[in-house]
Amino acid sequence: MPCPALPDGFDFTDPDLLQSRIPFPEFAQLRQTAPVWWCAQPRGITGFDDEGYWAVTRHADVKYVSTHPELFSSTANTAVIRFNEHITREQIEVQRLIMLNMDPPEHTRVRQIVQRGFTPRAIRSLETALRARAHRIVEEARENTAADGSFDFVTQIAVELPLQAIAELIGVPQEDRARIFDWSNKMVAYDDPEYAITEEVGADAAMELIGYSMNMAAARKECPAHDIVTQLVAAEGEGNLNSDEFGFFVLLLAVAGNETTRNAISHGMHAFLTHPEEWERYKRERPATTAEEIVRWATPVVSFQRTATQDTELGGQKIKKGDRVGLFYSSANHDPEVFEHPEVFDITRDPNPHLGFGGGGPHFCLGKSLAIQEIDLIFNALADALPDLEAVGDPRRLRAAWLNGIKELRVRVPG
């Protein structure tokens, strides 16, 4: 098998790279020539005391790692593939309290509790309220344009429904949603100099959000209500979360449930603006397959990681115990072995076994149904109330190591 012709020092987690583009040509090279490839890094640059990671780029291999937690741990080094050189090992290990960074059986225990809030019945119960909110968000954006009819799609539309859905789900007062938005931004934007946010500011934001959530949990224990918070915390010791666990669960929701859905919606709008024939088809037909294709196309989380718990083999490579393994969902979702013409944005794509919600296994996205519902509702509202949006320039991308983020997408209402 030939070696990939990548330049020396090329790194799929380089924030400068992901700020400019998703490296689809390089992913394609690896899938063909070295589907499990050692990516060397200067020791300590990512916050880990090692010299790199294995980049896993094929759909089948990403699924294999995801579904074998006994071989590939989320706890050992967390699921985040790159921090920065200033983070301490102690700060990394604190993040093991987040469900994303747990392994079974602890992960199984916590997930069984929190999934009470994500039953089909619970998600359906939100639909009427979220549909009304989606229409109101779009109407308010239309009423608050600049003199030329333009506005920022990200801040005026894409951020709002995910935040309001989380607030609706766990009972956060709507007036506090801006605080959650600010905290979640600070937690993930430390690689983007425009925000001038340090790792310390991000850590402080995380602690503020956790503290806010713990206070909410304490209030529900004192005075139970008919909401998911009460279900999760009010009977501690009877299979419920303690206040610390609830705080870290809300932190996970703020990033995994807010940032990712917001970016899927932003990328989805950009995809429609650059594929006008698909937007016309959507307005006519409203296919139920649309949201899944938007998630495949966007893949908001470019990569997570696992750490080998023992010597093993993957894709013809010998993986040593302790090696970090990067799961590149953006590459897996463009694997031509699985997707016919993966480079085509096709809202009627079916089947669509994308890995935008993870590769299966214990960490498959708990909030998938809610995310799909939000995407469906917001694009239905857009098609109804703002059917003729136009692009105003290119999107401005977030500088980040593992998120496919858009921080600004200017659009215009014609006329």
PDB file of C-alpha atoms in Angstrom, residues 78 88-98 101 207 210 248:
ATOM      1  CA  THR A  78     -10.953  12.074  27.541  1.00  0.00           C
ATOM      2  CA  THR A  88      -2.544  20.684  33.127  1.00  0.00           C
ATOM      3  CA  ARG A  89      -3.037  16.966  33.534  1.00  0.00           C
ATOM      4  CA  GLU A  90      -5.202  17.688  36.562  1.00  0.00           C
ATOM      5  CA  GLN A  91      -7.504  19.878  34.426  1.00  0.00           C
ATOM      6  CA  ILE A  92      -7.797  17.082  31.867  1.00  0.00           C
ATOM      7  CA  GLU A  93      -8.633  14.487  34.511  1.00  0.00           C
ATOM      8  CA  VAL A  94     -11.400  16.637  36.034  1.00  0.00           C
ATOM      9  CA  GLN A  95     -13.198  16.258  32.709  1.00  0.00           C
ATOM     10  CA  ARG A  96     -13.672  12.542  33.401  1.00  0.00           C
ATOM     11  CA  LEU A  97     -16.730  13.628  35.395  1.00  0.00           C
ATOM     12  CA  ILE A  98     -18.483  14.450  32.100  1.00  0.00           C
ATOM     13  CA  ASN A 101     -15.449  11.021  28.977  1.00  0.00           C
ATOM     14  CA  MET A 207     -17.324  26.185  36.598  1.00  0.00           C
ATOM     15  CA  ILE A 210     -21.716  23.825  36.685  1.00  0.00           C
ATOM     16  CA  PHE A 248     -21.542  18.150  34.548  1.00  0.00           C
TER      17      PHE A 248
END
